[in-house]
mmCIF file of C-alpha atoms in Angstrom:
data_model
loop_
_atom_site.group_PDB
_atom_site.id
_atom_site.type_symbol
_atom_site.label_atom_id
_atom_site.label_comp_id
_atom_site.label_asym_id
_atom_site.label_seq_id
_atom_site.Cartn_x
_atom_site.Cartn_y
_atom_site.Cartn_z
ATOM 1 C CA MET A 383 118.913 158.199 75.267
ATOM 2 C CA ALA A 384 117.831 158.316 78.929
ATOM 3 C CA THR A 385 114.209 158.245 77.814
ATOM 4 C CA GLY A 386 114.883 155.198 75.649
ATOM 5 C CA LEU A 387 116.600 153.421 78.555
ATOM 6 C CA ILE A 388 113.669 154.173 80.854
ATOM 7 C CA ALA A 389 111.242 152.833 78.237
ATOM 8 C CA LEU A 390 113.352 149.678 77.897
ATOM 9 C CA LEU A 391 113.365 149.188 81.671
ATOM 10 C CA ASP A 392 109.581 149.675 81.723
ATOM 11 C CA ASP A 393 109.218 146.987 79.054
ATOM 12 C CA ILE A 394 111.476 144.605 81.001
ATOM 13 C CA ALA A 395 109.488 145.261 84.182
ATOM 14 C CA ALA A 396 106.226 144.613 82.326
ATOM 15 C CA ILE A 397 107.596 141.342 80.891
ATOM 16 C CA ALA A 398 108.847 140.253 84.324
ATOM 17 C CA LYS A 399 105.468 141.056 85.868
ATOM 18 C CA LEU A 400 103.698 139.073 83.141
ATOM 19 C CA ALA A 401 106.067 136.130 83.667
ATOM 20 C CA ALA A 402 105.485 136.231 87.425
ATOM 21 C CA THR A 403 101.723 136.282 86.882
ATOM 22 C CA SER A 404 101.998 133.336 84.491
ATOM 23 C CA LEU A 405 104.073 131.366 86.989
ATOM 24 C CA ASP A 406 101.579 132.137 89.749
ATOM 25 C CA ASP A 407 98.778 130.963 87.447
ATOM 26 C CA VAL A 408 100.692 127.767 86.629
ATOM 27 C CA ALA A 409 101.330 127.098 90.327
ATOM 28 C CA ALA A 410 97.674 127.668 91.226
ATOM 29 C CA GLN A 411 96.387 125.487 88.397
ATOM 30 C CA THR A 412 98.960 122.791 89.222
ATOM 31 C CA ALA A 413 97.760 122.665 92.827
ATOM 32 C CA LYS A 414 94.116 122.550 91.734
ATOM 33 C CA ALA A 415 94.714 119.816 89.162
ATOM 34 C CA SER A 416 96.772 117.765 91.632
ATOM 35 C CA VAL A 417 93.896 117.804 94.122
ATOM 36 C CA LYS A 418 91.461 116.627 91.433
ATOM 37 C CA ALA A 419 93.804 113.771 90.532
ATOM 38 C CA ALA A 420 94.219 112.713 94.174
ATOM 39 C CA GLY A 421 91.866 109.738 93.790
ATOM 40 C CA VAL A 422 93.939 108.260 90.981
ATOM 41 C CA VAL A 423 97.145 109.039 92.920
ATOM 42 C CA ILE A 424 95.869 106.970 95.863
ATOM 43 C CA ASP A 425 95.109 104.104 93.497
ATOM 44 C CA ASP A 426 98.588 104.339 91.963
ATOM 45 C CA THR A 427 100.163 104.290 95.433
ATOM 46 C CA ALA A 428 98.115 101.230 96.384
ATOM 47 C CA VAL A 429 98.864 99.304 93.196
ATOM 48 C CA THR A 430 102.637 99.827 92.877
ATOM 49 C CA PRO A 431 103.938 98.049 96.045
ATOM 50 C CA THR A 432 102.349 94.794 94.853
ATOM 51 C CA TYR A 433 104.988 94.610 92.112
ATOM 52 C CA VAL A 434 107.869 94.136 94.573
ATOM 53 C CA VAL A 435 106.142 91.531 96.736
ATOM 54 C CA GLY A 436 108.077 88.243 96.606
ATOM 55 C CA LEU A 437 111.280 89.779 95.243
ATOM 56 C CA SER A 438 114.636 90.164 96.983
ATOM 57 C CA PRO A 439 114.615 92.993 99.583
ATOM 58 C CA ALA A 440 117.904 94.215 98.136
ATOM 59 C CA ARG A 441 116.182 94.818 94.804
ATOM 60 C CA GLU A 442 113.103 96.637 96.172
ATOM 61 C CA LEU A 443 114.410 100.215 95.961
ATOM 62 C CA PRO A 444 116.143 99.720 92.576
ATOM 63 C CA ILE A 445 112.910 98.259 91.199
ATOM 64 C CA ILE A 446 110.857 101.164 92.567
ATOM 65 C CA LEU A 447 113.380 103.582 91.044
ATOM 66 C CA ARG A 448 113.057 101.837 87.671
ATOM 67 C CA ILE A 449 109.261 102.019 87.857
ATOM 68 C CA ALA A 450 109.417 105.683 88.937
ATOM 69 C CA LEU A 451 111.668 106.550 85.986
ATOM 70 C CA GLY A 452 109.305 104.642 83.702
ATOM 71 C CA SER A 453 106.392 106.567 85.178
ATOM 72 C CA MET A 454 108.176 109.878 84.608
ATOM 73 C CA ARG A 455 108.894 108.841 81.030
ATOM 74 C CA ASN A 456 105.251 107.857 80.573
ATOM 75 C CA LYS A 457 104.061 111.276 81.708
ATOM 76 C CA LEU A 458 106.629 113.635 80.217
ATOM 77 C CA VAL A 459 107.855 111.895 77.048
ATOM 78 C CA PHE A 460 104.679 110.184 75.860
ATOM 79 C CA LEU A 461 101.527 111.455 77.560
ATOM 80 C CA LEU A 462 102.318 115.174 77.760
ATOM 81 C CA PRO A 463 102.809 115.701 74.000
ATOM 82 C CA ILE A 464 99.962 113.275 73.226
ATOM 83 C CA CYS A 465 97.602 115.210 75.507
ATOM 84 C CA LEU A 466 98.618 118.543 73.982
ATOM 85 C CA LEU A 467 98.212 117.249 70.421
ATOM 86 C CA LEU A 468 94.884 115.575 71.128
ATOM 87 C CA GLY A 469 93.598 118.596 73.032
ATOM 88 C CA TYR A 470 94.553 120.881 70.162
ATOM 89 C CA PHE A 471 93.650 118.775 67.121
ATOM 90 C CA ALA A 472 91.348 115.919 68.199
ATOM 91 C CA ASP A 473 89.932 116.411 71.682
ATOM 92 C CA TRP A 474 87.061 114.052 70.792
ATOM 93 C CA LEU A 475 89.545 111.135 70.833
ATOM 94 C CA ILE A 476 90.535 111.595 74.485
ATOM 95 C CA THR A 477 87.410 109.960 75.946
ATOM 96 C CA PRO A 478 87.487 106.781 73.774
ATOM 97 C CA LEU A 479 91.209 106.323 74.450
ATOM 98 C CA LEU A 480 90.663 106.710 78.191
ATOM 99 C CA MET A 481 87.867 104.141 78.020
ATOM 100 C CA ILE A 482 90.229 101.665 76.356
ATOM 101 C CA GLY A 483 92.672 102.285 79.191
ATOM 102 C CA GLY A 484 89.859 101.792 81.696
ATOM 103 C CA LEU A 485 89.021 98.423 80.118
ATOM 104 C CA TYR A 486 92.665 97.424 80.455
ATOM 105 C CA LEU A 487 92.574 98.229 84.179
ATOM 106 C CA CYS A 488 89.367 96.191 84.535
ATOM 107 C CA PHE A 489 91.098 93.321 82.730
ATOM 108 C CA GLU A 490 94.126 93.479 85.048
ATOM 109 C CA GLY A 491 91.968 93.539 88.176
ATOM 110 C CA ALA A 492 89.691 90.731 86.989
ATOM 111 C CA GLU A 493 92.691 88.642 85.945
ATOM 112 C CA LYS A 494 94.155 88.939 89.458
ATOM 113 C CA ILE A 495 90.863 87.748 90.943
ATOM 114 C CA TYR A 496 90.719 84.923 88.403
ATOM 115 C CA GLY A 497 94.277 83.959 89.347
ATOM 116 C CA LEU A 498 93.237 83.664 93.008
ATOM 117 C CA LEU A 499 90.146 81.616 92.197
ATOM 118 C CA ALA A 500 91.850 79.362 89.639
ATOM 119 C CA PRO A 501 95.595 79.445 90.339
ATOM 120 C CA HIS A 502 96.223 76.349 88.226
ATOM 121 C CA ALA A 503 95.185 78.343 85.162
ATOM 122 C CA HIS A 504 98.226 80.581 85.649
ATOM 123 C CA ASP A 505 100.735 77.807 86.313
ATOM 124 C CA VAL A 506 103.217 77.585 83.490
ATOM 125 C CA GLY A 507 105.432 74.529 83.207
ATOM 126 C CA ASP A 508 106.736 72.564 86.134
ATOM 127 C CA SER A 509 106.301 74.212 89.514
ATOM 128 C CA ALA A 510 109.662 72.758 90.568
ATOM 129 C CA THR A 511 111.455 74.701 87.838
ATOM 130 C CA PRO A 512 113.416 77.542 89.420
ATOM 131 C CA VAL A 513 112.320 81.049 88.523
ATOM 132 C CA ASP A 514 114.919 83.332 86.972
ATOM 133 C CA PRO A 515 114.995 86.375 89.314
ATOM 134 C CA VAL A 516 116.212 88.680 86.542
ATOM 135 C CA ALA A 517 113.388 87.627 84.219
ATOM 136 C CA LEU A 518 110.876 87.928 87.068
ATOM 137 C CA GLU A 519 112.088 91.442 87.861
ATOM 138 C CA GLU A 520 111.846 92.471 84.217
ATOM 139 C CA GLN A 521 108.310 91.072 84.065
ATOM 140 C CA LYS A 522 107.274 92.904 87.248
ATOM 141 C CA VAL A 523 108.776 96.224 86.133
ATOM 142 C CA ALA A 524 107.206 95.991 82.678
ATOM 143 C CA GLY A 525 103.793 95.186 84.192
ATOM 144 C CA ALA A 526 104.063 98.049 86.677
ATOM 145 C CA ILE A 527 104.993 100.562 83.974
ATOM 146 C CA ARG A 528 102.109 99.372 81.753
ATOM 147 C CA THR A 529 99.619 99.809 84.599
ATOM 148 C CA ASP A 530 101.187 103.143 85.525
ATOM 149 C CA PHE A 531 100.718 104.318 81.932
ATOM 150 C CA ILE A 532 96.936 103.932 82.238
ATOM 151 C CA LEU A 533 96.772 105.618 85.647
ATOM 152 C CA SER A 534 99.120 108.364 84.450
ATOM 153 C CA ALA A 535 96.948 108.886 81.379
ATOM 154 C CA GLU A 536 93.949 109.399 83.653
ATOM 155 C CA ILE A 537 95.906 111.887 85.780
ATOM 156 C CA MET A 538 97.108 113.824 82.739
ATOM 157 C CA ALA A 539 93.633 113.790 81.158
ATOM 158 C CA LEU A 540 92.066 115.139 84.363
ATOM 159 C CA THR A 541 94.753 117.821 84.457
ATOM 160 C CA LEU A 542 94.232 118.733 80.804
ATOM 161 C CA ALA A 543 90.475 119.032 81.321
ATOM 162 C CA ASP A 544 91.100 121.433 84.188
ATOM 163 C CA VAL A 545 93.348 123.746 82.114
ATOM 164 C CA ALA A 546 91.577 123.344 78.758
ATOM 165 C CA ASP A 547 90.842 127.077 78.541
ATOM 166 C CA SER A 548 94.467 128.102 79.152
ATOM 167 C CA SER A 549 97.134 128.710 76.531
ATOM 168 C CA ILE A 550 99.012 125.706 75.206
ATOM 169 C CA TYR A 551 102.148 126.921 77.014
ATOM 170 C CA THR A 552 100.335 127.021 80.342
ATOM 171 C CA GLN A 553 98.838 123.603 79.632
ATOM 172 C CA ALA A 554 102.300 122.177 78.933
ATOM 173 C CA MET A 555 103.803 123.679 82.109
ATOM 174 C CA VAL A 556 100.914 122.521 84.308
ATOM 175 C CA LEU A 557 100.951 119.004 82.827
ATOM 176 C CA ALA A 558 104.721 118.759 83.363
ATOM 177 C CA ALA A 559 104.509 120.113 86.916
ATOM 178 C CA VAL A 560 101.678 117.760 87.879
ATOM 179 C CA GLY A 561 103.499 114.818 86.290
ATOM 180 C CA VAL A 562 106.722 115.467 88.203
ATOM 181 C CA LEU A 563 105.072 116.272 91.546
ATOM 182 C CA ILE A 564 102.754 113.277 91.513
ATOM 183 C CA THR A 565 105.483 110.868 90.413
ATOM 184 C CA VAL A 566 107.829 112.013 93.207
ATOM 185 C CA ALA A 567 105.026 111.882 95.788
ATOM 186 C CA VAL A 568 103.689 108.464 94.773
ATOM 187 C CA TYR A 569 107.010 106.663 94.514
ATOM 188 C CA GLY A 570 108.427 108.367 97.582
ATOM 189 C CA VAL A 571 105.506 106.983 99.598
ATOM 190 C CA VAL A 572 105.832 103.583 97.897
ATOM 191 C CA ALA A 573 109.555 103.418 98.729
ATOM 192 C CA PHE A 574 108.780 104.166 102.384
ATOM 193 C CA ILE A 575 106.043 101.521 102.492
ATOM 194 C CA VAL A 576 108.138 98.690 101.072
ATOM 195 C CA LYS A 577 111.190 99.520 103.232
ATOM 196 C CA ALA A 578 109.228 100.135 106.437
ATOM 197 C CA ASP A 579 110.009 96.613 107.672
ATOM 198 C CA ASP A 580 113.752 97.226 107.234
ATOM 199 C CA ILE A 581 113.383 100.496 109.144
ATOM 200 C CA GLY A 582 111.521 98.604 111.850
ATOM 201 C CA LEU A 583 114.250 95.954 112.046
ATOM 202 C CA HIS A 584 116.887 98.657 112.505
ATOM 203 C CA MET A 585 114.804 100.333 115.227
ATOM 204 C CA ALA A 586 114.232 97.000 116.974
ATOM 205 C CA LYS A 587 117.974 96.315 117.107
ATOM 206 C CA ALA A 588 119.464 99.729 117.797
ATOM 207 C CA GLY A 589 116.688 101.879 119.265
ATOM 208 C CA SER A 590 115.511 102.696 122.772
ATOM 209 C CA GLY A 591 112.687 100.848 124.548
ATOM 210 C CA THR A 592 109.886 102.701 122.739
ATOM 211 C CA ALA A 593 111.734 102.554 119.416
ATOM 212 C CA ARG A 594 112.172 98.790 119.766
ATOM 213 C CA VAL A 595 108.461 98.302 120.366
ATOM 214 C CA ILE A 596 107.645 100.402 117.292
ATOM 215 C CA GLY A 597 110.298 98.568 115.289
ATOM 216 C CA ARG A 598 108.968 95.118 116.207
ATOM 217 C CA SER A 599 105.449 96.299 115.336
ATOM 218 C CA LEU A 600 106.647 97.440 111.914
ATOM 219 C CA VAL A 601 108.467 94.167 111.252
ATOM 220 C CA LYS A 602 105.343 92.147 112.097
ATOM 221 C CA GLY A 603 102.808 94.547 110.616
ATOM 222 C CA VAL A 604 104.327 95.511 107.247
ATOM 223 C CA PRO A 605 103.915 92.056 105.569
ATOM 224 C CA VAL A 606 100.245 92.034 106.616
ATOM 225 C CA PHE A 607 99.863 95.623 105.442
ATOM 226 C CA LEU A 608 101.374 94.735 102.046
ATOM 227 C CA GLN A 609 98.900 91.886 101.647
ATOM 228 C CA ILE A 610 96.047 94.263 102.469
ATOM 229 C CA LEU A 611 97.533 96.813 100.066
ATOM 230 C CA ALA A 612 97.633 94.193 97.306
ATOM 231 C CA ALA A 613 93.890 93.643 97.764
ATOM 232 C CA VAL A 614 93.320 97.415 97.825
ATOM 233 C CA GLY A 615 95.383 97.749 94.647
ATOM 234 C CA THR A 616 93.236 95.180 92.836
ATOM 235 C CA ALA A 617 90.057 96.896 94.036
ATOM 236 C CA ALA A 618 91.525 100.227 92.945
ATOM 237 C CA MET A 619 92.157 98.934 89.416
ATOM 238 C CA LEU A 620 88.546 97.789 89.150
ATOM 239 C CA TRP A 621 87.150 100.979 90.670
ATOM 240 C CA VAL A 622 89.201 103.348 88.521
ATOM 241 C CA GLY A 623 88.661 101.250 85.385
ATOM 242 C CA GLY A 624 84.907 101.072 85.972
ATOM 243 C CA SER A 625 84.669 104.800 86.731
ATOM 244 C CA ILE A 626 86.603 105.698 83.563
ATOM 245 C CA VAL A 627 84.222 103.608 81.440
ATOM 246 C CA VAL A 628 81.108 104.997 83.173
ATOM 247 C CA HIS A 629 82.214 108.618 82.790
ATOM 248 C CA GLY A 630 83.306 107.940 79.227
ATOM 249 C CA LEU A 631 79.924 106.479 78.297
ATOM 250 C CA ASP A 632 78.242 109.505 79.847
ATOM 251 C CA GLY A 633 80.473 111.811 77.809
ATOM 252 C CA LEU A 634 79.516 109.901 74.651
ATOM 253 C CA GLY A 635 75.811 110.333 75.400
ATOM 254 C CA LEU A 636 75.152 106.919 77.001
ATOM 255 C CA SER A 637 74.162 108.183 80.434
ATOM 256 C CA THR A 638 72.178 105.191 81.752
ATOM 257 C CA PRO A 639 75.021 103.569 83.779
ATOM 258 C CA GLU A 640 75.921 106.930 85.322
ATOM 259 C CA HIS A 641 72.281 107.666 86.216
ATOM 260 C CA VAL A 642 71.748 104.187 87.686
ATOM 261 C CA ILE A 643 74.818 104.545 89.906
ATOM 262 C CA GLU A 644 73.830 108.069 90.952
ATOM 263 C CA GLY A 645 70.315 106.855 91.751
ATOM 264 C CA ALA A 646 71.640 103.970 93.849
ATOM 265 C CA SER A 647 74.003 106.316 95.680
ATOM 266 C CA HIS A 648 71.164 108.746 96.406
ATOM 267 C CA PHE A 649 68.938 105.886 97.622
ATOM 268 C CA MET A 650 71.608 104.567 100.001
ATOM 269 C CA THR A 651 72.445 107.986 101.448
ATOM 270 C CA THR A 652 68.746 108.745 101.982
ATOM 271 C CA THR A 653 68.015 105.334 103.491
ATOM 272 C CA ILE A 654 70.971 105.180 105.878
ATOM 273 C CA GLY A 655 70.942 108.876 106.738
ATOM 274 C CA VAL A 656 74.356 108.797 108.443
ATOM 275 C CA ALA A 657 77.589 110.162 106.945
ATOM 276 C CA PRO A 658 75.998 110.758 103.519
ATOM 277 C CA ALA A 659 79.290 111.714 101.860
ATOM 278 C CA VAL A 660 80.959 108.465 102.959
ATOM 279 C CA VAL A 661 77.935 106.285 102.135
ATOM 280 C CA GLY A 662 77.534 107.931 98.733
ATOM 281 C CA TRP A 663 81.218 107.473 97.882
ATOM 282 C CA LEU A 664 81.220 103.823 99.011
ATOM 283 C CA THR A 665 78.081 103.059 97.017
ATOM 284 C CA THR A 666 79.343 104.763 93.876
ATOM 285 C CA SER A 667 82.804 103.209 94.110
ATOM 286 C CA SER A 668 81.423 99.723 94.831
ATOM 287 C CA LEU A 669 79.091 99.819 91.835
ATOM 288 C CA GLN A 670 81.847 101.140 89.586
ATOM 289 C CA ALA A 671 84.140 98.334 90.819
ATOM 290 C CA LEU A 672 81.362 95.795 90.211
ATOM 291 C CA LEU A 673 81.025 97.057 86.659
ATOM 292 C CA GLY A 674 84.804 96.816 86.400
ATOM 293 C CA ILE A 675 84.685 93.153 87.463
ATOM 294 C CA ILE A 676 82.009 92.390 84.858
ATOM 295 C CA LEU A 677 83.847 94.197 82.061
ATOM 296 C CA GLY A 678 87.176 92.719 83.124
ATOM 297 C CA ALA A 679 85.698 89.203 83.225
ATOM 298 C CA ILE A 680 84.380 89.644 79.677
ATOM 299 C CA VAL A 681 87.831 90.727 78.484
ATOM 300 C CA VAL A 682 89.516 87.839 80.377
ATOM 301 C CA ILE A 683 87.129 85.352 78.720
ATOM 302 C CA GLY A 684 87.834 86.892 75.321
ATOM 303 C CA VAL A 685 91.613 86.845 75.814
ATOM 304 C CA THR A 686 91.508 83.263 77.133
ATOM 305 C CA ALA A 687 89.442 82.171 74.124
ATOM 306 C CA VAL A 688 91.880 83.812 71.720
ATOM 307 C CA HIS A 689 94.849 82.137 73.440
ATOM 308 C CA ALA A 690 93.041 78.798 73.246
ATOM 309 C CA VAL A 691 92.302 79.191 69.520
ATOM 310 C CA LEU A 692 95.719 80.434 68.399
ATOM 311 C CA PRO A 693 97.759 77.346 69.456
ATOM 312 C CA SER A 694 95.260 75.006 67.782
ATOM 313 C CA ARG A 695 95.506 76.964 64.553
ATOM 314 C CA ARG A 696 99.306 76.926 64.715
ATOM 315 C CA SER A 697 99.369 73.171 65.306
ATOM 316 C CA ALA A 698 96.961 72.695 62.385
#
């Protein structure tokens, strides 16, 4: 009986050791995958604050919370099982689906640029008509969650590619861990950014001399920073969308765009000769964003043409 108990304890110890090793492996792979997804995380952080610009300050945090919950739902309820199923049964579908998402990002970025260049094209009805704040909030939240879905899909796809050789259980745990960590990090930073002016106002009123100076600087600087961030968010959509399409084409055997961009990046780094990593990244990102503008403009033209045709057909 004692021998049997010792054998049982040995088995339990072996299982515990295996579980600890698995958890260590999950933690290591989660950290590695999170670093690889950092570029998309930065884009997500830049894009999201633009969705609360122009809304009531009292609604900023609730809106961010709604978007964060939508983002968590995107990652854990929809994308995690989809990634596992696609990775197991139809991994060849992942690249085309990501490219469709990349085109959507290009469309969103190009549409924002088009709206700045031709604002009258986006005017609906009488400009004197009051805007329903509830409807506007719903529209903003829905748009943010749609955009987040594409960026989250890219994050989850990058993570899946990094753990493709692991067991499906490890893949699921790593995908879930990355999804939760990145969502908390992104929307925690976003919440701080959009409420920084309120923090500054409190410091300006109740703080010491140095705190008041910092507070006044925040109050004056945050609106400007949000405007800059809106521009960065649009550029990020175009850059990420263009890069997804370029990498997708390369994965499908159409390597010309990738080779052209790599050649241009190499030429610029060789010609300038200073800070090659920075110059190479700027060149690559700029060309990918340019491609994103072109692709997005094509989609905008197509969507506009469809919208123009549909009403005429209905009236006929």
